[in-house]
mmCIF file of C-alpha atoms and ligand atoms in Angstrom:
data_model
loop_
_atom_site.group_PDB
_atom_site.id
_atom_site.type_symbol
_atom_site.label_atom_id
_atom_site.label_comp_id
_atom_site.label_asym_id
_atom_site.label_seq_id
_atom_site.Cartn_x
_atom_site.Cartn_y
_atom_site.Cartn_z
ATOM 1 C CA UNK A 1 0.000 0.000 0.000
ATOM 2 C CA UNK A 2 1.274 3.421 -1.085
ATOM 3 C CA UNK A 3 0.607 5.742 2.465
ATOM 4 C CA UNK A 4 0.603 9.333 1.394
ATOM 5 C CA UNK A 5 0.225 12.013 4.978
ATOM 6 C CA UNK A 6 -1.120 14.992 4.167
ATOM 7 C CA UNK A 7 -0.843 17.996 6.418
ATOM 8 C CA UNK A 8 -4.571 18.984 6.107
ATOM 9 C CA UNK A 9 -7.753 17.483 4.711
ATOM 10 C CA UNK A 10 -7.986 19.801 2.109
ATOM 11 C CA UNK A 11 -3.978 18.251 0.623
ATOM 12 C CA UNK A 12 -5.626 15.358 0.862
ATOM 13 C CA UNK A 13 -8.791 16.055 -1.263
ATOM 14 C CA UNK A 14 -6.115 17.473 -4.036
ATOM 15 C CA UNK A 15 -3.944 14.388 -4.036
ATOM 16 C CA UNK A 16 -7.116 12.122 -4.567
ATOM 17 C CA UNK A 17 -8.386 14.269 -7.041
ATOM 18 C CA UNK A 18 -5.061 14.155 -8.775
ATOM 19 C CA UNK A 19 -4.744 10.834 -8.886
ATOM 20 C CA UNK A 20 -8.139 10.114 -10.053
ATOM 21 C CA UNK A 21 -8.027 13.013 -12.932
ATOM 22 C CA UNK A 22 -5.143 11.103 -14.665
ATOM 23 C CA UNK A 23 -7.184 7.979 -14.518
ATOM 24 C CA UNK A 24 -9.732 10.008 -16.516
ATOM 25 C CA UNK A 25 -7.528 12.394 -18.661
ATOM 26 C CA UNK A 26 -5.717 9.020 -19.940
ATOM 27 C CA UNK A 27 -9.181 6.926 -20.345
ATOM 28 C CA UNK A 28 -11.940 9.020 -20.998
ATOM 29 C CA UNK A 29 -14.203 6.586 -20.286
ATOM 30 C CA UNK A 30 -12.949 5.321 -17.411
ATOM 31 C CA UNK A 31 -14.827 3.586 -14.633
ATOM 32 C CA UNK A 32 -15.460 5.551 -11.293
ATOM 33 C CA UNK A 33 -16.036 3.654 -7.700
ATOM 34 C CA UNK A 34 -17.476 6.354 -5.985
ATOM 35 C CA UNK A 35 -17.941 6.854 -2.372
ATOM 36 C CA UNK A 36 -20.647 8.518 -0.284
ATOM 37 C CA UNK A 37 -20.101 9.434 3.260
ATOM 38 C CA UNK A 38 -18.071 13.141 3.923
ATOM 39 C CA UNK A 39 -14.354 11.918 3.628
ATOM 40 C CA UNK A 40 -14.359 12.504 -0.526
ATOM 41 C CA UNK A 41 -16.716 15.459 -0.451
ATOM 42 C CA UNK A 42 -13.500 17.710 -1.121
ATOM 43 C CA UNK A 43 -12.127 15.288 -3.500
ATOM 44 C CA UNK A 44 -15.779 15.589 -5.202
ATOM 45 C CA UNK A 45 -15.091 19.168 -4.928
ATOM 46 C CA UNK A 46 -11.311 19.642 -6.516
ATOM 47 C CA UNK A 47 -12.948 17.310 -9.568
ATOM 48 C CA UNK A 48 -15.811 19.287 -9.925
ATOM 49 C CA UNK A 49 -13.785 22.675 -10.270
ATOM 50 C CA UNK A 50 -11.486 20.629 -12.988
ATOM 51 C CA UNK A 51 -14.556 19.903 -14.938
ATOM 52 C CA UNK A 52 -15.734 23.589 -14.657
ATOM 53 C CA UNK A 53 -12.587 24.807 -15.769
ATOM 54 C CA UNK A 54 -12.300 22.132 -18.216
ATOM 55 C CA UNK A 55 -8.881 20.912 -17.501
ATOM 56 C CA UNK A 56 -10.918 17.456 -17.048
ATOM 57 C CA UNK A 57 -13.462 15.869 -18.840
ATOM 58 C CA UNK A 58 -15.731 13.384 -17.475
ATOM 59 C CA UNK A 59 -18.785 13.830 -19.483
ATOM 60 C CA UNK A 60 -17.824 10.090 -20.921
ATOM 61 C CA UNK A 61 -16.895 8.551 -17.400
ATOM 62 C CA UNK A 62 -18.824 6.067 -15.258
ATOM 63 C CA UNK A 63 -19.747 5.495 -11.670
ATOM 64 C CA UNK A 64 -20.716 2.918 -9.637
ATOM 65 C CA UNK A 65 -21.689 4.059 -5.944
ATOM 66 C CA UNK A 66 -20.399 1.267 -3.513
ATOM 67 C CA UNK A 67 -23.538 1.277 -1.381
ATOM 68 C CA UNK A 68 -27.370 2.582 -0.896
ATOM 69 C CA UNK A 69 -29.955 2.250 1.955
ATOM 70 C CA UNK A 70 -32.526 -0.486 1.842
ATOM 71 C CA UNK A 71 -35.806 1.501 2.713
ATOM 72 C CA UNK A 72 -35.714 5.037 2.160
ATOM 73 C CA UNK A 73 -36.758 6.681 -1.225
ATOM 74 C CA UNK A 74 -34.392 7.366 -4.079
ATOM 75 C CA UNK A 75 -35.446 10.689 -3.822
ATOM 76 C CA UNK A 76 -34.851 11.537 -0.210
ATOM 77 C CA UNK A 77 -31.543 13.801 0.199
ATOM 78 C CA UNK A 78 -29.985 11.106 2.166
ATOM 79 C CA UNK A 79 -30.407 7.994 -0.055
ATOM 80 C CA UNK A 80 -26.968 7.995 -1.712
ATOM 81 C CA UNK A 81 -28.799 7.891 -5.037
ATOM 82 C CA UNK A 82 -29.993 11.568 -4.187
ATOM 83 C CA UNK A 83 -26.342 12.098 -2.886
ATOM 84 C CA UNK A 84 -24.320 10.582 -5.986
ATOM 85 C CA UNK A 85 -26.715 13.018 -8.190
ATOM 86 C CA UNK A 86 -26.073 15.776 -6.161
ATOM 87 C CA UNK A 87 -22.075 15.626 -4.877
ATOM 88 C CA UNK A 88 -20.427 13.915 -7.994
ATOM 89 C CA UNK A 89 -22.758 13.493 -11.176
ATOM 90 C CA UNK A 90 -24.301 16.813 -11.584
ATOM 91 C CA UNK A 91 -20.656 18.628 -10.159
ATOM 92 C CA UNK A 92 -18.545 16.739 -12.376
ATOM 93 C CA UNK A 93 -20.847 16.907 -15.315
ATOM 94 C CA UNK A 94 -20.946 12.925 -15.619
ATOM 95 C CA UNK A 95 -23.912 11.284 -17.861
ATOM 96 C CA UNK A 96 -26.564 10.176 -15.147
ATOM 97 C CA UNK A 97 -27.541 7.410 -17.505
ATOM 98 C CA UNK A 98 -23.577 6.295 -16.635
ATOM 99 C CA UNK A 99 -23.842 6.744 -13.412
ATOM 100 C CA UNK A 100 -25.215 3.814 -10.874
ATOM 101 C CA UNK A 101 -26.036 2.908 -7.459
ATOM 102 C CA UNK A 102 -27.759 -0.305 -5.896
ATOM 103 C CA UNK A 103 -31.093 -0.301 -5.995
ATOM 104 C CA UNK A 104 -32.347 -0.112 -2.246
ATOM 105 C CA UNK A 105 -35.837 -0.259 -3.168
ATOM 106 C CA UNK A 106 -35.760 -3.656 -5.113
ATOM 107 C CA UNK A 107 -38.599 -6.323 -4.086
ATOM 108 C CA UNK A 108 -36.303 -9.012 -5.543
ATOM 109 C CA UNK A 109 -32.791 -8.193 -3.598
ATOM 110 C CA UNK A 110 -30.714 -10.421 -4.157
ATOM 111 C CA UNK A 111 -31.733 -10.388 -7.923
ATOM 112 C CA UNK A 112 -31.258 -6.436 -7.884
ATOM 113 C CA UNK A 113 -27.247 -7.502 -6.003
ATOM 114 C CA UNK A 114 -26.817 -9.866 -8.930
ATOM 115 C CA UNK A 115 -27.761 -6.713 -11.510
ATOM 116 C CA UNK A 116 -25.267 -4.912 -9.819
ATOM 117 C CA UNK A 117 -22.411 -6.813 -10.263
ATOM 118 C CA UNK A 118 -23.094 -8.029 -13.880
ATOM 119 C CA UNK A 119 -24.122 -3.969 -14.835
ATOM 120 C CA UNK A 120 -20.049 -3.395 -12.754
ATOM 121 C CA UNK A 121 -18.772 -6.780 -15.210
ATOM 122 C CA UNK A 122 -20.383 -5.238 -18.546
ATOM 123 C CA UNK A 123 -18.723 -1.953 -18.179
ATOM 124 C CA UNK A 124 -15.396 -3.236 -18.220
ATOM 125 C CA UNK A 125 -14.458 -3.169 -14.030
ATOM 126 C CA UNK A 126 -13.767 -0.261 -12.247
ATOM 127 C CA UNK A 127 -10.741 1.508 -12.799
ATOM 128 C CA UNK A 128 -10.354 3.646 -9.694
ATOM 129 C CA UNK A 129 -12.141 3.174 -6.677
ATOM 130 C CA UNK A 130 -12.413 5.833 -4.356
ATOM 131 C CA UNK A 131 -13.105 4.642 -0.631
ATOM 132 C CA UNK A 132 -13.519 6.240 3.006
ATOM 133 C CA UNK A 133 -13.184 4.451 6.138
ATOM 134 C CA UNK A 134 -15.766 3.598 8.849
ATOM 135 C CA UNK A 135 -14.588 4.037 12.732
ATOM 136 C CA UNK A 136 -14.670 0.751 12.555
ATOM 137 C CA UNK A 137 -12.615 -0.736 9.614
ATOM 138 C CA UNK A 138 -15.585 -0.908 7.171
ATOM 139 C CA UNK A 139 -15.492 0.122 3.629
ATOM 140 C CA UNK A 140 -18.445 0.310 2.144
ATOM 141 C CA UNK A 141 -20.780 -1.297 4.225
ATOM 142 C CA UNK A 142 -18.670 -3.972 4.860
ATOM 143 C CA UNK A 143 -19.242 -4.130 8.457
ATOM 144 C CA UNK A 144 -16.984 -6.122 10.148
ATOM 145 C CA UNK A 145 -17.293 -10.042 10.248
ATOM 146 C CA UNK A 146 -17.633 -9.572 6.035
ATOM 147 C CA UNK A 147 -16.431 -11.755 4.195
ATOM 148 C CA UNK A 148 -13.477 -11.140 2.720
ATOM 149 C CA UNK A 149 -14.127 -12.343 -0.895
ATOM 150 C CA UNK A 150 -17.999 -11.195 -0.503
ATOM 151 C CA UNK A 151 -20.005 -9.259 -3.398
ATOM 152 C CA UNK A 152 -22.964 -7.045 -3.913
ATOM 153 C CA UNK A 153 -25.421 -8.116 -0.887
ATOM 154 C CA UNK A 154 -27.729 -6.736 1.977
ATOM 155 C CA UNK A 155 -25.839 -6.075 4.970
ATOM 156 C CA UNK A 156 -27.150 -5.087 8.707
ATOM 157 C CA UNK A 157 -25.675 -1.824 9.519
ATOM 158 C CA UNK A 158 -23.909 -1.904 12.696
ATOM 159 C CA UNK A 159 -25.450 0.028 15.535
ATOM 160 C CA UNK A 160 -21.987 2.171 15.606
ATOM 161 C CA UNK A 161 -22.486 2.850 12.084
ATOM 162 C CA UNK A 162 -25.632 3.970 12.978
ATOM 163 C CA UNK A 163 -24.595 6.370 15.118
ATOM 164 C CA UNK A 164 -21.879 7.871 12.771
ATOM 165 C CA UNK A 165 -24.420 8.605 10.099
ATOM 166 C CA UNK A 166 -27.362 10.101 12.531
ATOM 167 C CA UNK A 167 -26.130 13.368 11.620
ATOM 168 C CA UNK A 168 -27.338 12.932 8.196
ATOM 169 C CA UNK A 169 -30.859 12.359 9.266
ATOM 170 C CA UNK A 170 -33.253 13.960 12.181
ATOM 171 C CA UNK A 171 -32.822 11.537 14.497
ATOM 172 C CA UNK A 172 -31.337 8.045 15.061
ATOM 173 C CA UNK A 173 -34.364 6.087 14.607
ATOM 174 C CA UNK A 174 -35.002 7.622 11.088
ATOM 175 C CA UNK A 175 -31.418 5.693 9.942
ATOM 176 C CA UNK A 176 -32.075 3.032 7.645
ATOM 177 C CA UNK A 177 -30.707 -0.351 9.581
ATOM 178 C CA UNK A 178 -29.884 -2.444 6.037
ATOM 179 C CA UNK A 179 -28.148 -1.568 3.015
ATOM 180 C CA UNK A 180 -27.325 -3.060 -0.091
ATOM 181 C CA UNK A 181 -22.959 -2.880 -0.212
ATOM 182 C CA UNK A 182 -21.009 -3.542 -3.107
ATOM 183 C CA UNK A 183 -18.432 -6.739 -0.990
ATOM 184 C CA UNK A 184 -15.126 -6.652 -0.461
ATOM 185 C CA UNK A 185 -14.236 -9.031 -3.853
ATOM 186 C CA UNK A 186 -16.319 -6.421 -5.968
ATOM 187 C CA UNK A 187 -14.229 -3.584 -4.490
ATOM 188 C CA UNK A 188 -10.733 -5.507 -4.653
ATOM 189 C CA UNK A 189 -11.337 -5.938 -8.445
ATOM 190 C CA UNK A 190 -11.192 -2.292 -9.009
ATOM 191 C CA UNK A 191 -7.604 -1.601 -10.955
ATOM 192 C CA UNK A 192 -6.518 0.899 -8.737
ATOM 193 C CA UNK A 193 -7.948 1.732 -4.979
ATOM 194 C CA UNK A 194 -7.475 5.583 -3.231
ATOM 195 C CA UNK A 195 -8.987 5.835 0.157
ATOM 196 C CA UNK A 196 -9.131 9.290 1.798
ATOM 197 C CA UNK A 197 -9.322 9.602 5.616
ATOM 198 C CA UNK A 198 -9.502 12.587 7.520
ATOM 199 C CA UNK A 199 -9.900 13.454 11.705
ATOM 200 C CA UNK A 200 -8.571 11.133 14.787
ATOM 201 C CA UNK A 201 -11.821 9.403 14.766
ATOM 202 C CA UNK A 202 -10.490 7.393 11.963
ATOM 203 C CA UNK A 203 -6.825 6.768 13.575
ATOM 204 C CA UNK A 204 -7.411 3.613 14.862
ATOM 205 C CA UNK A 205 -9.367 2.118 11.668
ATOM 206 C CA UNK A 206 -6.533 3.436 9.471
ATOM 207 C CA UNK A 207 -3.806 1.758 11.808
ATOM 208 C CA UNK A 208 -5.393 -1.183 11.886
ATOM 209 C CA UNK A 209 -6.265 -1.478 7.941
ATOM 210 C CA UNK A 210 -2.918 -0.473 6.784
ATOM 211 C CA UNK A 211 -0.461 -2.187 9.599
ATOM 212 C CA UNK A 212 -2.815 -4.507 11.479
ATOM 213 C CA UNK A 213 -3.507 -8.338 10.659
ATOM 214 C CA UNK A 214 -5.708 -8.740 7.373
ATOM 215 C CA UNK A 215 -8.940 -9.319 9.619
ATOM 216 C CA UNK A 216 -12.627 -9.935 8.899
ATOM 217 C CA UNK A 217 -12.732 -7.762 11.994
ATOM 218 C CA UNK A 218 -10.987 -4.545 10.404
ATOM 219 C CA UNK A 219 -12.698 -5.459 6.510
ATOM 220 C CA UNK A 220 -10.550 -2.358 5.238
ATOM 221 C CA UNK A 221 -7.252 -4.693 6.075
ATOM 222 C CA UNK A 222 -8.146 -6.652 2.734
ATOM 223 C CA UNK A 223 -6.953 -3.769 1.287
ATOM 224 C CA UNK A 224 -3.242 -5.392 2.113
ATOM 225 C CA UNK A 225 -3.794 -7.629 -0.953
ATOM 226 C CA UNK A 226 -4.777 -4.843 -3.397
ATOM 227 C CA UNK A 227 -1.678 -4.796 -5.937
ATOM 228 C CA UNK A 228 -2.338 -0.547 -6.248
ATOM 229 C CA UNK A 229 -4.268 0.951 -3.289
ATOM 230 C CA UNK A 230 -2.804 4.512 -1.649
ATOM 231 C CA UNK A 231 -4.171 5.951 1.831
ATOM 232 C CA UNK A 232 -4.688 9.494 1.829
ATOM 233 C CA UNK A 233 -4.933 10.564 5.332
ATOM 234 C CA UNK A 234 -4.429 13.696 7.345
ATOM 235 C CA UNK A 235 -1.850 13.959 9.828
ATOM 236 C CA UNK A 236 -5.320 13.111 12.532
ATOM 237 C CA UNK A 237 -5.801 9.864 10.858
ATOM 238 C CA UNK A 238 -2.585 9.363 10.518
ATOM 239 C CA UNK A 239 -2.047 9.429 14.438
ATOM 240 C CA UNK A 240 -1.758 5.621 15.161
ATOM 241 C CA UNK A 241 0.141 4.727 12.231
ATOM 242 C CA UNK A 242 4.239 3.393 13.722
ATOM 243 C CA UNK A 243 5.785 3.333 9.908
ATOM 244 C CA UNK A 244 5.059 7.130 9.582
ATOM 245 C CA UNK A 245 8.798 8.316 9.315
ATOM 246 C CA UNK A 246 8.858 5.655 6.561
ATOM 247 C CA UNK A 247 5.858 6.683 5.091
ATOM 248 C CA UNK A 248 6.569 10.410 4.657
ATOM 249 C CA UNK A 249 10.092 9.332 3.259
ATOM 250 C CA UNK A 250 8.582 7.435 0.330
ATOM 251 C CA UNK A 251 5.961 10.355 -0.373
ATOM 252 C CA UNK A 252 8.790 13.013 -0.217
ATOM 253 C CA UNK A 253 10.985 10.906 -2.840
ATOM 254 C CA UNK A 254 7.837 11.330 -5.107
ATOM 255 C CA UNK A 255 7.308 14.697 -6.503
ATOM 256 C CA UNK A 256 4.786 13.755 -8.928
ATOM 257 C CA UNK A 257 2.354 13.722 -5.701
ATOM 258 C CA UNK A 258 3.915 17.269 -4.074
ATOM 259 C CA UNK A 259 1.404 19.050 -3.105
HETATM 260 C C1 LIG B 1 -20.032 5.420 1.931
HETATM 261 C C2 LIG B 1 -19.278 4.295 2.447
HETATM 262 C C3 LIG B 1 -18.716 4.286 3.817
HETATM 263 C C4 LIG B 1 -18.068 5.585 4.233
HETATM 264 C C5 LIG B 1 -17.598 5.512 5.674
HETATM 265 C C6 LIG B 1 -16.979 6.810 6.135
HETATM 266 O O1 LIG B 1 -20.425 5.167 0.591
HETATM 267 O O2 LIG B 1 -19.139 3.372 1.742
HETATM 268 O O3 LIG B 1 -17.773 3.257 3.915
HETATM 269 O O4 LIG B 1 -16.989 5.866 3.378
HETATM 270 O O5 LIG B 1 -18.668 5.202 6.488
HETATM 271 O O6 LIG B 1 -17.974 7.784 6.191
HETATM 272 P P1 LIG B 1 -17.608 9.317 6.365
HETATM 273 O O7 LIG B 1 -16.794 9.663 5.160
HETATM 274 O O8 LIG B 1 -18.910 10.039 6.358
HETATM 275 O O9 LIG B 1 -16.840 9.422 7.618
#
């Protein structure tokens, strides 16, 4: 794993973006993992200002959004549908007919899971994936005890998860309990893998995914395996990391990433 520590979140948001632009600027029609949640909101936000100013073009991109809530309408602001639309397709002037995200409000579930991962298949894989972390080791909503080689399913959200996401909503009780999650196998086949973390209330999830034992228990540790995944994380997140000497050492010695 490449570790790049960023003095704020807003370096990180650029280096993401970065990295992600010359996925697109070399493939136009590359394949986007994208990632609800707040960590790549500025990331969202550097890309959307390079498609305003037309240094990038992503009118001939694709996205697949790794997860959705089972239960709430596609067009409530908080389904990540509504949130996809609003933070990535519309900013980075994407096609929405290109642009997907599981379908929360299928009868047939597993069916609509299946859809999923053939509609991911058809379009050639995903060529960069961009990822946050949960406060506790998911990705997506690969709570942990996933599987490590799962795919596309309905998951229970953990109650901590739960928590983390009340601010979204009114009130606890109005989030959803189930989602549908793109699994850990469907996110380990994207080509390339850029996770942005930001705050010391991921410090302990980002230790344990990027030095800890590859664990069911911290499902962002499969990332270990990934031949091309880079951690983005603020010097907060960055907290409980030991290697960090070694870490800053490799990002100084590459000035394609200065900041
Ligand atoms: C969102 C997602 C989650 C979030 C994670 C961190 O699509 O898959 O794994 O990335 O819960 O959320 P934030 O960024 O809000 O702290």
């Amino acid at each position: 794993m490449e570790i790049v520590i960023v003095p704020d979140s807003a370096a990180g948001a650029r280096v993401a973006a970065r990295l992600i632009a010359r996925v697109v600027t070399a493939k136009p029609t590359a394949v986007l993992g994208l990632a609800t949640g707040s960590s790549p909101l500025g990331t969202y936000a550097e890309l959307a200002e390079q498609a305003t100013s037309g240094t990038t073009d992503f009118s001939a991109a694709s996205g697949f959004a790794l997860d959705e809530y089972v239960g709430i309408p596609a067009e409530h602001p908080q389904s990540y549908a509504a949130v996809i639309d609003r933070e990535v397709t519309r900013r980075l002037g994407m096609d929405p007919a290109r642009v997907h995200v599981p379908d929360g409000r299928a009868t047939e579930i597993p069916a609509a899971c299946d859809a999923y991962e053939a509609a991911i298949r058809a379009s050639g894989g995903v060529d960069i994936q961009i990822l946050g972390i949960g406060a506790n080791g998911h990705i997506g909503f690969n709570e942990p005890s996933s599987s490590l080689s799962s795919r596309t399913r309905i998951k229970t959200l953990t109650p901590r998860t739960r928590a983390d996401n009340a601010r979204f909503f009114d009130s606890l009780d109005d989030v959803p309990t189930h989602c549908l999650t793109q699994g850990l196998g469907t996110i380990m086949d994207a080509r390339r893998i850029v996770l942005v973390a930001q705050g010391s209330a991921k410090a302990a999830a980002v230790a344990a995914a990027v030095e800890g034992p590859v664990s069911a228990m911290c499902p962002a540790s499969v990332l270990q395996f990934h031949p091309h995944a880079t951690v983005v994380v603020d010097e907060a997140a960055a907290a409980d990391l030991t290697l960090t000497d070694y870490y800053r050492h490799t990002y100084d010695n590459k000035p394609d990433w200065q900041i």
